Short mmCIF file of C-alpha atoms in Angstrom, two decimals:
data_model
loop_
_atom_site.label_atom_id
_atom_site.label_comp_id
_atom_site.label_asym_id
_atom_site.label_seq_id
_atom_site.Cartn_x
_atom_site.Cartn_y
_atom_site.Cartn_z
CA MET A 1376 125.92 123.71 80.20
CA SER A 1377 128.48 121.56 78.34
CA GLU A 1378 127.37 119.13 75.64
CA HIS A 1379 128.45 116.18 77.81
CA ARG A 1380 126.35 117.41 80.76
CA ARG A 1381 123.41 118.14 78.45
CA ARG A 1382 123.44 114.62 77.00
CA ARG A 1383 123.80 113.07 80.47
CA TRP A 1384 120.81 115.05 81.74
CA GLN A 1385 118.74 114.11 78.69
CA LEU A 1386 119.64 110.44 79.17
CA SER A 1387 118.71 110.66 82.87
CA GLY A 1388 115.36 112.23 81.95
CA ALA A 1389 114.73 109.56 79.32
CA ARG A 1390 115.45 106.77 81.81
CA ALA A 1391 113.16 108.40 84.36
CA ALA A 1392 110.36 108.72 81.81
CA GLU A 1393 110.87 105.10 80.78
CA GLY A 1394 110.72 103.89 84.38
CA VAL A 1395 107.68 105.88 85.48
CA GLY A 1396 105.75 106.10 82.23
CA THR A 1397 103.40 103.15 82.86
CA LEU A 1398 103.08 103.94 86.57
CA ARG A 1399 102.64 107.69 86.34
CA PRO A 1400 98.78 107.91 86.67
CA ARG A 1401 98.77 105.41 89.55
CA LEU A 1402 101.69 107.15 91.28
CA LEU A 1403 100.10 110.56 90.86
CA LEU A 1404 96.86 109.31 92.43
CA LEU A 1405 98.84 107.67 95.25
CA LEU A 1406 100.75 110.92 95.80
CA SER A 1407 97.46 112.84 95.83
CA LEU A 1408 96.10 110.57 98.57
CA ALA A 1409 99.29 111.00 100.61
CA ALA A 1410 98.97 114.77 100.14
CA GLY A 1411 95.35 114.48 101.34
CA ALA A 1412 96.57 112.79 104.52
CA LEU A 1413 99.14 115.57 104.91
CA PHE A 1414 96.39 118.17 104.44
CA LEU A 1415 94.31 116.52 107.17
CA GLY A 1416 97.29 116.60 109.54
CA ALA A 1417 97.93 120.29 108.79
CA LEU A 1418 94.26 121.12 109.42
CA ASP A 1419 94.36 119.51 112.86
CA ALA A 1420 97.72 121.06 113.72
CA TYR A 1421 96.41 124.59 113.20
CA ALA A 1422 92.77 124.03 114.21
CA VAL A 1423 93.96 124.02 117.82
CA ALA A 1424 94.76 127.73 117.51
CA THR A 1425 91.04 128.55 117.70
CA LEU A 1426 89.87 125.49 119.67
CA LEU A 1427 92.22 125.81 122.66
CA PRO A 1428 89.94 128.04 124.80
CA HIS A 1429 87.04 125.61 124.30
CA MET A 1430 89.26 122.63 125.07
CA LEU A 1431 90.51 124.18 128.31
CA ALA A 1432 87.04 125.29 129.40
CA ASP A 1433 85.65 121.80 128.75
CA LEU A 1434 88.33 120.36 131.03
CA ASN A 1435 87.52 122.92 133.77
CA LEU A 1436 90.81 124.76 133.25
CA SER A 1437 91.07 128.55 133.41
CA VAL A 1438 90.62 130.11 130.00
CA ASP A 1439 92.24 133.30 131.34
CA HIS A 1440 95.56 131.44 131.73
CA LEU A 1441 96.32 130.06 128.30
CA GLU A 1442 99.85 129.20 129.44
CA GLN A 1443 98.26 125.99 130.76
CA ALA A 1444 97.93 125.02 127.12
CA SER A 1445 101.71 125.05 126.57
CA PRO A 1446 102.11 121.29 127.28
CA ILE A 1447 99.50 120.63 124.58
CA VAL A 1448 101.59 122.57 122.05
CA ALA A 1449 104.93 121.23 123.31
CA GLY A 1450 103.66 117.64 123.25
CA PHE A 1451 102.52 117.95 119.65
CA LEU A 1452 105.80 119.54 118.53
CA GLY A 1453 107.85 116.96 120.41
CA GLY A 1454 106.01 114.09 118.75
CA TYR A 1455 106.19 115.91 115.42
CA VAL A 1456 109.99 116.06 115.47
CA VAL A 1457 110.65 112.64 117.00
CA ALA A 1458 108.66 110.68 114.39
CA MET A 1459 110.22 112.24 111.30
CA PRO A 1460 113.67 110.61 111.23
CA LEU A 1461 112.32 107.25 112.48
CA LEU A 1462 109.60 106.78 109.88
CA GLY A 1463 111.69 108.56 107.25
CA ALA A 1464 114.43 105.95 107.66
CA PHE A 1465 111.82 103.15 107.81
CA SER A 1466 110.28 104.31 104.53
CA ASP A 1467 113.69 104.30 102.84
CA ALA A 1468 114.16 100.66 103.84
CA ARG A 1469 110.64 99.21 103.66
CA GLY A 1470 108.78 101.48 101.28
CA ARG A 1471 106.69 104.65 101.41
CA VAL A 1472 103.23 103.04 101.52
CA PRO A 1473 103.80 101.00 104.72
CA ALA A 1474 105.29 104.06 106.40
CA VAL A 1475 102.36 106.28 105.35
CA LEU A 1476 99.88 103.69 106.63
CA ILE A 1477 101.67 103.52 109.99
CA ALA A 1478 101.71 107.33 110.22
CA LEU A 1479 97.99 107.50 109.39
CA ALA A 1480 97.18 104.84 112.01
CA VAL A 1481 99.18 106.69 114.68
CA PHE A 1482 97.60 110.01 113.72
CA ALA A 1483 94.08 108.53 113.86
CA ALA A 1484 94.81 106.95 117.26
CA GLY A 1485 96.04 110.29 118.57
CA SER A 1486 92.94 112.03 117.19
CA VAL A 1487 90.64 109.60 119.00
CA LEU A 1488 92.64 109.93 122.21
CA THR A 1489 92.44 113.73 121.94
CA GLY A 1490 88.71 113.72 121.21
CA LEU A 1491 87.94 111.47 124.17
CA ALA A 1492 90.34 113.16 126.64
CA GLY A 1493 88.81 113.83 130.04
CA SER A 1494 91.81 115.52 131.63
CA LEU A 1495 94.81 117.65 130.67
CA PHE A 1496 97.09 114.60 130.92
CA TRP A 1497 95.13 112.63 128.33
CA LEU A 1498 94.74 115.70 126.13
CA VAL A 1499 98.51 116.20 126.09
CA ALA A 1500 99.01 112.47 125.48
CA GLY A 1501 96.56 112.54 122.57
CA ARG A 1502 98.19 115.56 120.96
CA THR A 1503 101.63 113.98 121.39
CA VAL A 1504 100.50 110.82 119.58
CA GLN A 1505 98.86 113.01 116.93
CA GLY A 1506 102.15 114.83 116.51
CA LEU A 1507 103.97 111.51 116.01
CA GLY A 1508 101.68 110.61 113.11
CA GLY A 1509 101.27 114.10 111.68
CA GLY A 1510 105.01 114.81 111.84
CA ALA A 1511 105.80 111.67 109.89
CA LEU A 1512 103.30 112.51 107.13
CA VAL A 1513 105.19 115.68 106.11
CA PRO A 1514 108.53 114.12 105.02
CA LEU A 1515 106.82 110.97 103.73
CA ALA A 1516 104.66 113.01 101.35
CA LEU A 1517 107.73 114.97 100.23
CA ALA A 1518 109.66 111.72 99.73
CA MET A 1519 106.81 110.29 97.64
CA ALA A 1520 106.87 113.47 95.54
CA ALA A 1521 110.62 113.03 95.06
CA ASP A 1522 110.09 109.38 94.10
CA SER A 1523 107.30 110.10 91.61
CA ALA A 1524 109.26 112.22 89.15
CA ALA A 1525 112.72 113.27 88.04
CA GLY A 1526 114.42 116.56 87.24
CA PRO A 1527 112.19 119.63 86.86
CA ALA A 1528 109.02 117.57 87.33
CA ARG A 1529 110.26 116.55 90.77
CA VAL A 1530 110.61 120.16 91.88
CA ARG A 1531 107.09 120.96 90.69
CA ALA A 1532 105.77 117.95 92.61
CA LEU A 1533 107.58 119.08 95.75
CA GLY A 1534 106.09 122.56 95.36
CA ALA A 1535 102.58 121.13 94.96
CA VAL A 1536 102.92 118.99 98.12
CA ALA A 1537 104.30 121.94 100.07
CA ALA A 1538 101.40 124.08 98.86
CA VAL A 1539 98.90 121.47 100.08
CA GLN A 1540 100.48 121.48 103.52
CA GLU A 1541 100.51 125.26 103.75
CA ALA A 1542 96.93 125.46 102.49
CA GLY A 1543 95.99 123.21 105.41
CA SER A 1544 97.72 125.61 107.79
CA VAL A 1545 95.73 128.52 106.31
CA MET A 1546 92.38 126.74 106.56
CA GLY A 1547 93.08 125.01 109.90
CA PRO A 1548 91.84 127.72 112.31
CA VAL A 1549 88.69 128.39 110.25
CA TYR A 1550 88.14 124.65 109.74
CA GLY A 1551 88.29 124.03 113.50
CA THR A 1552 85.87 126.83 114.35
CA VAL A 1553 83.31 126.05 111.63
CA LEU A 1554 83.37 122.28 112.16
CA ALA A 1555 83.10 122.66 115.95
CA LEU A 1556 79.99 124.85 115.51
CA TRP A 1557 78.47 122.56 112.89
CA LEU A 1558 79.04 119.47 115.06
CA ALA A 1559 78.13 121.17 118.35
CA ARG A 1560 75.47 118.57 119.13
CA PHE A 1561 78.01 115.77 118.62
CA GLY A 1562 80.70 117.10 120.93
CA GLY A 1563 81.88 120.40 119.45
CA TRP A 1564 85.67 120.53 119.45
CA ARG A 1565 85.88 116.83 120.25
CA ALA A 1566 84.08 115.97 117.01
CA VAL A 1567 86.75 117.88 115.05
CA PHE A 1568 89.27 115.26 116.16
CA LEU A 1569 86.99 112.20 116.23
CA ILE A 1570 86.01 112.72 112.59
CA ASP A 1571 89.64 112.08 111.66
CA LEU A 1572 89.18 108.36 112.27
CA PRO A 1573 86.77 107.59 109.36
CA ILE A 1574 88.68 109.94 107.05
CA ALA A 1575 92.00 108.23 107.91
CA VAL A 1576 90.44 104.78 107.36
CA VAL A 1577 89.18 105.75 103.89
CA LEU A 1578 92.56 107.23 102.94
CA ALA A 1579 94.43 104.18 104.24
CA ILE A 1580 92.23 101.74 102.29
CA ALA A 1581 92.65 103.73 99.08
CA ILE A 1582 96.43 104.00 99.54
CA TRP A 1583 96.69 100.26 100.24
CA PHE A 1584 94.84 99.29 97.06
CA LEU A 1585 96.89 101.73 94.96
CA ARG A 1586 100.26 100.58 96.28
CA PRO A 1587 102.72 99.45 93.55
CA ALA A 1588 102.58 95.70 92.99
CA ALA A 1589 106.36 95.55 92.62
CA PRO A 1590 109.13 98.14 93.02
CA PRO A 1591 110.11 99.81 89.73
CA PRO A 1592 113.69 99.58 88.47
CA PRO A 1593 116.25 101.97 90.06
CA LEU A 1594 116.50 105.29 88.25
CA ARG A 1595 119.02 108.08 88.57
CA GLY A 1596 117.08 111.11 89.77
CA GLY A 1597 113.66 109.42 89.59
CA ILE A 1598 112.10 106.54 91.48
CA SER A 1599 114.93 104.59 93.07
CA PRO A 1600 113.74 102.41 95.91
CA PRO A 1601 116.56 100.99 97.98
CA SER A 1602 117.84 97.50 97.43
CA GLY A 1603 120.68 95.39 98.73
CA GLU A 1604 123.02 97.30 100.99
CA GLU A 1605 121.02 100.50 100.74
CA THR A 1606 118.04 98.93 102.52
CA ARG A 1607 120.02 98.53 105.74
CA VAL A 1608 119.07 101.18 108.22
CA ASP A 1609 120.92 101.84 111.45
CA TRP A 1610 117.88 101.92 113.73
CA GLN A 1611 119.92 102.75 116.81
CA ALA A 1612 121.29 105.83 115.03
CA ALA A 1613 117.76 106.76 113.91
CA LEU A 1614 116.51 106.46 117.50
CA LEU A 1615 119.41 108.57 118.81
CA LEU A 1616 118.64 111.25 116.22
CA ALA A 1617 114.89 111.22 116.89
CA CYS A 1618 115.19 111.34 120.69
CA GLY A 1619 117.93 113.97 120.50
CA LEU A 1620 115.75 116.23 118.36
CA GLY A 1621 112.79 115.63 120.68
CA ALA A 1622 114.86 116.58 123.74
CA LEU A 1623 116.06 119.70 121.94
CA VAL A 1624 112.46 120.72 121.18
CA ALA A 1625 111.43 120.12 124.82
CA GLY A 1626 114.39 122.13 126.11
CA LEU A 1627 113.74 125.13 123.87
CA TYR A 1628 110.03 125.41 124.63
CA PRO A 1629 109.06 128.38 126.89
CA ASP A 1630 106.29 127.18 129.20
CA ASN A 1631 105.68 130.55 130.90
CA PRO A 1632 107.22 133.40 128.87
CA GLU A 1633 106.24 136.08 131.41
CA LEU A 1634 108.50 134.54 134.06
CA HIS A 1635 111.36 132.95 132.10
CA PRO A 1636 112.30 132.44 128.44
CA LEU A 1637 112.72 128.65 128.81
CA ASN A 1638 111.05 126.00 130.94
CA PRO A 1639 112.61 125.02 134.32
CA TYR A 1640 113.82 121.68 132.95
CA ALA A 1641 115.51 123.23 129.90
CA PRO A 1642 119.13 122.67 131.10
CA TRP A 1643 118.49 118.95 131.60
CA PHE A 1644 116.66 118.57 128.29
CA LEU A 1645 119.41 120.45 126.43
CA LEU A 1646 122.11 118.36 128.13
CA LEU A 1647 120.25 115.19 127.15
CA ALA A 1648 119.88 116.51 123.59
CA GLY A 1649 123.62 117.20 123.41
CA LEU A 1650 124.46 113.68 124.63
CA LEU A 1651 122.01 111.97 122.27
CA LEU A 1652 122.95 114.03 119.20
CA GLY A 1653 126.62 113.65 120.11
CA GLY A 1654 126.08 109.87 120.28
CA PHE A 1655 124.43 110.00 116.87
CA GLY A 1656 127.38 111.93 115.43
CA TRP A 1657 129.89 109.53 116.97
CA ARG A 1658 128.00 106.53 115.60
CA GLN A 1659 127.87 108.13 112.16
CA TRP A 1660 131.61 108.72 112.27
CA ARG A 1661 132.55 105.23 113.45
CA ARG A 1662 130.22 103.01 111.41
CA LEU A 1663 130.96 101.99 107.83
CA GLY A 1664 127.27 102.04 106.86
CA PRO A 1665 125.90 105.16 108.57
CA LEU A 1666 122.30 106.35 108.59
CA LEU A 1667 123.31 109.20 106.25
CA PRO A 1668 125.64 108.14 103.39
CA SER A 1669 128.83 110.09 102.73
CA ARG A 1670 127.44 111.52 99.47
CA VAL A 1671 124.73 113.24 101.53
CA LEU A 1672 127.07 114.37 104.30
CA HIS A 1673 129.49 115.86 101.75
CA SER A 1674 126.78 117.71 99.82
CA ALA A 1675 126.84 121.49 100.19
CA GLY A 1676 123.22 121.61 99.00
CA PHE A 1677 122.09 119.32 101.83
CA TRP A 1678 123.79 121.35 104.58
CA GLY A 1679 122.74 124.61 102.95
CA ALA A 1680 119.10 123.49 102.87
CA LEU A 1681 119.28 122.56 106.57
CA GLY A 1682 120.93 125.87 107.51
CA VAL A 1683 118.50 127.99 105.52
CA ASN A 1684 115.50 126.09 106.91
CA LEU A 1685 116.79 126.63 110.44
CA LEU A 1686 116.92 130.41 109.84
CA VAL A 1687 113.64 130.45 107.92
CA GLY A 1688 111.95 128.67 110.84
CA GLY A 1689 112.92 131.55 113.12
CA GLY A 1690 111.49 134.07 110.68
CA LEU A 1691 108.28 132.08 110.32
CA MET A 1692 107.78 132.01 114.08
CA VAL A 1693 108.17 135.79 114.29
CA ALA A 1694 105.45 136.19 111.66
CA LEU A 1695 103.10 133.64 113.24
CA VAL A 1696 103.47 134.91 116.81
CA ASP A 1697 104.30 138.60 116.63
CA ILE A 1698 101.95 139.80 113.90
CA PRO A 1699 98.75 138.91 115.85
CA ILE A 1700 100.23 140.27 119.11
CA PHE A 1701 101.29 143.48 117.36
CA ALA A 1702 97.77 143.86 115.92
CA ARG A 1703 96.08 143.45 119.31
CA ALA A 1704 98.53 145.60 121.27
CA VAL A 1705 99.31 148.40 118.81
CA PHE A 1706 96.37 148.41 116.38
CA ASN A 1707 94.00 147.78 119.32
CA VAL A 1708 91.86 145.18 117.52
CA ASP A 1709 90.17 142.07 118.91
CA GLN A 1710 91.36 138.46 118.56
CA ASN A 1711 89.28 137.78 115.44
CA ALA A 1712 90.64 140.81 113.60
CA ALA A 1713 94.19 139.87 114.60
CA GLY A 1714 93.60 136.34 113.29
CA LEU A 1715 92.30 137.67 109.98
CA LEU A 1716 95.42 139.80 109.64
CA LEU A 1717 97.57 136.69 110.12
CA THR A 1718 95.43 134.85 107.54
CA SER A 1719 96.70 137.31 104.91
CA PHE A 1720 100.24 136.10 105.62
CA LEU A 1721 99.21 132.43 105.61
CA ALA A 1722 97.33 132.86 102.32
CA GLY A 1723 100.52 133.95 100.59
CA VAL A 1724 102.52 130.86 101.65
CA PRO A 1725 100.83 128.18 99.47
CA LEU A 1726 100.82 130.57 96.50
CA GLY A 1727 104.55 131.04 96.95
CA ALA A 1728 105.09 127.27 97.36
CA LEU A 1729 103.43 126.57 94.01
CA ALA A 1730 105.36 129.37 92.31
CA GLY A 1731 108.62 128.20 93.91
CA GLY A 1732 108.23 124.71 92.50
CA TRP A 1733 107.36 126.06 89.04
CA LEU A 1734 110.27 128.52 88.99
CA ALA A 1735 112.83 126.08 90.41
CA ALA A 1736 111.98 123.59 87.66
CA ARG A 1737 112.99 126.23 85.11
CA LEU A 1738 115.65 128.35 86.81
CA GLY A 1739 117.25 125.89 89.21
CA PHE A 1740 117.22 125.90 93.02
CA ARG A 1741 119.22 129.00 93.83
CA TRP A 1742 117.36 131.90 92.27
CA PRO A 1743 113.78 131.24 93.45
CA ALA A 1744 115.04 130.66 97.00
CA LEU A 1745 117.15 133.83 96.88
CA VAL A 1746 114.27 135.93 95.56
CA GLY A 1747 111.95 134.57 98.27
CA LEU A 1748 114.40 135.27 101.08
CA ILE A 1749 115.22 138.78 99.83
CA LEU A 1750 111.50 139.52 99.43
CA ALA A 1751 110.83 138.32 103.01
CA SER A 1752 113.70 140.43 104.31
CA ALA A 1753 112.48 143.54 102.48
CA LEU A 1754 108.92 143.12 103.77
CA PHE A 1755 110.06 142.60 107.36
CA TRP A 1756 111.92 145.89 106.95
CA VAL A 1757 108.62 147.43 105.76
CA LEU A 1758 106.81 145.96 108.79
CA ALA A 1759 109.38 147.66 110.99
CA GLY A 1760 107.89 150.97 109.83
CA TRP A 1761 104.29 150.15 110.74
CA GLY A 1762 102.57 152.83 112.79
CA VAL A 1763 99.51 152.91 115.03
CA GLY A 1764 97.15 153.88 112.19
CA GLU A 1765 98.54 151.47 109.60
CA LEU A 1766 95.24 149.58 109.16
CA HIS A 1767 93.60 152.68 107.68
CA THR A 1768 95.97 152.84 104.68
CA HIS A 1769 94.69 151.16 101.52
CA VAL A 1770 96.11 150.04 98.18
CA TRP A 1771 93.11 150.15 95.86
CA LEU A 1772 90.48 148.01 97.60
CA LEU A 1773 92.85 146.19 99.96
CA ARG A 1774 94.48 147.38 103.13
CA ARG A 1775 98.18 147.95 102.65
CA THR A 1776 98.94 145.73 105.64
CA ASP A 1777 97.18 142.79 103.94
CA VAL A 1778 99.08 143.33 100.69
CA GLU A 1779 102.40 143.42 102.55
CA LEU A 1780 101.59 140.30 104.58
CA ILE A 1781 100.50 138.35 101.49
CA GLY A 1782 103.83 139.32 99.92
CA LEU A 1783 105.70 138.21 103.05
CA GLY A 1784 103.97 134.82 103.01
CA PHE A 1785 104.64 134.51 99.29
CA GLY A 1786 108.35 135.10 99.92
CA PHE A 1787 108.50 132.37 102.56
CA GLY A 1788 106.55 130.02 100.30
CA LEU A 1789 108.98 130.53 97.41
CA VAL A 1790 111.85 128.88 99.30
CA ILE A 1791 110.10 125.63 100.31
CA ALA A 1792 110.35 123.56 97.11
CA PRO A 1793 113.85 124.74 96.03
CA LEU A 1794 115.33 123.94 99.46
CA ALA A 1795 113.66 120.53 99.65
CA ALA A 1796 114.80 119.71 96.11
CA ALA A 1797 118.37 120.87 96.82
CA ALA A 1798 118.60 118.56 99.84
CA LEU A 1799 117.02 115.63 97.98
CA ALA A 1800 119.41 116.07 95.05
CA SER A 1801 122.17 114.76 97.33
CA SER A 1802 120.38 111.44 97.95
CA ARG A 1803 119.57 108.45 95.79
CA SER A 1804 117.25 106.39 97.96
CA GLU A 1805 117.22 108.23 101.32
CA HIS A 1806 114.42 110.62 100.35
CA GLY A 1807 112.41 109.86 103.49
CA LEU A 1808 115.21 110.59 105.93
CA VAL A 1809 116.53 113.63 104.07
CA SER A 1810 113.03 115.14 103.83
CA SER A 1811 112.60 114.48 107.56
CA LEU A 1812 115.76 116.38 108.45
CA VAL A 1813 114.80 119.33 106.23
CA VAL A 1814 111.42 119.69 107.96
CA ALA A 1815 112.96 119.05 111.40
CA ALA A 1816 115.46 121.86 110.82
CA ARG A 1817 112.63 124.30 110.11
CA THR A 1818 110.70 123.12 113.18
CA ILE A 1819 113.72 123.53 115.45
CA GLY A 1820 114.32 126.97 113.96
CA MET A 1821 110.75 127.88 114.91
CA LEU A 1822 111.32 126.71 118.49
CA VAL A 1823 114.63 128.58 118.76
CA GLY A 1824 112.97 131.66 117.29
CA LEU A 1825 110.10 131.44 119.78
CA SER A 1826 112.47 131.20 122.74
CA ALA A 1827 114.78 133.94 121.50
CA LEU A 1828 112.08 136.45 120.60
CA THR A 1829 110.32 135.78 123.94
CA ALA A 1830 113.49 136.47 125.91
CA PHE A 1831 114.46 139.53 123.87
CA GLY A 1832 110.91 140.92 123.73
CA LEU A 1833 110.34 140.79 127.50
CA TRP A 1834 113.77 142.26 128.26
CA ARG A 1835 113.40 145.07 125.70
CA PHE A 1836 109.84 145.93 126.73
CA ASN A 1837 110.80 146.26 130.41
CA GLN A 1838 113.88 148.30 129.49
CA LEU A 1839 111.83 150.76 127.43
CA LEU A 1840 109.19 151.15 130.15
CA THR A 1841 111.83 151.70 132.83
CA ALA A 1842 113.58 154.36 130.74
CA ARG A 1843 110.35 156.33 130.22
CA PRO A 1844 110.03 159.35 132.59
CA GLN A 1845 107.41 159.08 135.31
CA PRO A 1846 104.30 161.26 134.81
CA PRO A 1847 104.40 164.64 136.60
CA ASP A 1848 102.57 164.92 139.92
CA THR A 1849 100.46 167.75 138.50
CA MET A 1850 98.60 165.31 136.21
CA SER A 1851 95.13 164.13 137.12
CA LEU A 1852 94.41 160.42 137.52
CA SER A 1853 92.87 160.13 134.05
CA GLU A 1854 95.81 162.00 132.52
CA ARG A 1855 98.29 159.70 134.30
CA LEU A 1856 96.46 156.61 133.05
CA HIS A 1857 96.47 157.99 129.50
CA TYR A 1858 100.19 158.76 129.82
CA LEU A 1859 100.97 155.23 131.03
CA GLU A 1860 98.82 153.65 128.32
CA LYS A 1861 100.58 155.71 125.67
CA GLY A 1862 103.94 154.65 127.12
CA VAL A 1863 103.03 150.96 126.91
CA THR A 1864 101.91 151.34 123.28
CA GLN A 1865 105.08 153.21 122.38
CA ALA A 1866 107.27 150.59 124.09
CA LEU A 1867 105.51 147.78 122.22
CA LEU A 1868 105.87 149.67 118.95
CA VAL A 1869 109.64 150.07 119.41
CA GLU A 1870 110.05 146.48 120.63
CA TYR A 1871 108.30 144.93 117.63
CA HIS A 1872 109.97 147.26 115.17
CA GLU A 1873 113.32 146.01 116.46
CA ILE A 1874 112.20 142.37 116.29
CA PHE A 1875 111.08 142.85 112.69
CA LEU A 1876 114.43 144.45 111.80
CA ILE A 1877 116.34 141.57 113.43
CA THR A 1878 114.21 139.11 111.46
CA ALA A 1879 114.94 141.01 108.24
CA ALA A 1880 118.65 140.52 108.99
CA ILE A 1881 118.06 136.79 109.65
CA CYS A 1882 116.39 136.44 106.25
CA LEU A 1883 119.36 138.18 104.61
CA ALA A 1884 121.71 135.78 106.42
CA ALA A 1885 119.64 132.88 105.07
CA ALA A 1886 119.94 134.39 101.57
CA ALA A 1887 123.74 134.50 101.99
CA VAL A 1888 123.82 130.82 103.03
CA CYS A 1889 121.61 130.00 100.06
CA ALA A 1890 123.89 131.84 97.63
CA LEU A 1891 127.00 130.10 99.00
CA THR A 1892 125.67 126.53 99.14
CA LEU A 1893 123.15 126.11 96.31
CA ARG A 1894 125.54 125.96 93.39
CA PRO A 1895 124.19 126.32 89.85
CA SER A 1896 126.41 123.45 88.66
CA GLU A 1897 124.53 121.06 90.97
CA GLU A 1898 121.05 122.13 89.96
CA PRO A 1899 118.90 120.10 87.55
CA ARG A 1900 117.91 121.83 84.36
CA PRO A 1901 115.40 120.93 81.68
CA ALA A 1902 116.74 119.15 78.64
CA GLY A 1903 118.04 121.66 76.18
CA ALA A 1904 118.74 124.35 78.74
CA GLY A 1905 121.90 126.25 78.11
#
């Protein structure tokens, strides 16, 4: 680093410390409360994984046909994506605290609606409203972390917030099951959602009383609330972006994977998404004061973070969906054992998120993200070699599968804070909107990954079964059944091995995008770094 750049960075850090010094304890407590709200949203988002059968049974729906639950999942994801750019832009113009309070109120309303639902329609409606509030809490908490510190401290704060969210995803399924059993006399699964209301009220009151009395002075790289021209938000553009992303999510969701990879209305949703996102792009191009300033649109780090998150989302969905299915189909274990295997992966994510923030504060954005992506790629390649008896192999006291899945989750966690920080480095006061787009890119990548792996998996499985020779007529009935069962297991083994190899290649592609777009010259370094 040149002497001029070193002095400029030291001056920026000094100004940031001067601006946040007196507010730091209050801001840290405020950020902790916002992270607590984010943790609550993550718990509810993943608690549904274990509560869905109980929810369907309570509504007199067939538990044997879990595809009926797809609108519940699609509604939550749709609301999740739609709310992010709207409240992100609102928070940039009107402040983080009002936006967080609105998100908490919407989330609490959705929780109550879900807990009181007496039909599938109201259950889907409740989860959609929950998604609107929960989706907004993710980028708002990240934006508050970006506002609360400058330079390396900002990256550590982003890593801590990301770790809180991922910890909620790890604990969510267990939280839902345990709380539903504990509160069985008060409604079971319904109580899991109804209890959100008093928790949200307590959080909202605490956040309101801790809100800053007046906005601090603008800082380069630290807290820089918008003022003057920068407070103007193009709400029509924000609505076009939000609705376009929501239509894209709805179009990519597979409602019945056994029959078709996408839902019957996918062409119309995707056409609508193209029109709305095209209208957003046109409006951005034509207006002098667009929703995203030119400094953001011309930042390689911003576009690189979006591209990598899109690819990472696909890899995450493969891990979340295919690992439990692989365990049940190939390892021949029950649902609980398959869920515990997935928990090993989820446990590694928050550990990686914390480490990613710590490393990025010292090494810059590029290297921690690259290491995480290469580690994820290598471990997907290892997963592609899993055999039928893999669960019986141990490394000291742990099963080798658990060690490998913890490492895979750790690799994914490593990239979260560096990518968020790289995107936020392009903005001065648009932290809410930029954080929203980063998270939205990962969510859309997950939906694209789900649709793609569903389509490929069904096609490949049927192809492998068709190519297998028919059992000889001389076989007895039991021998023929054993032959067919072995053929199904072998076809599933080959199918998932290929999916894991494809995902390893996707992670390598994400690493290439990361290397090309996250430039060392744009990365913040601690004062005195060479």
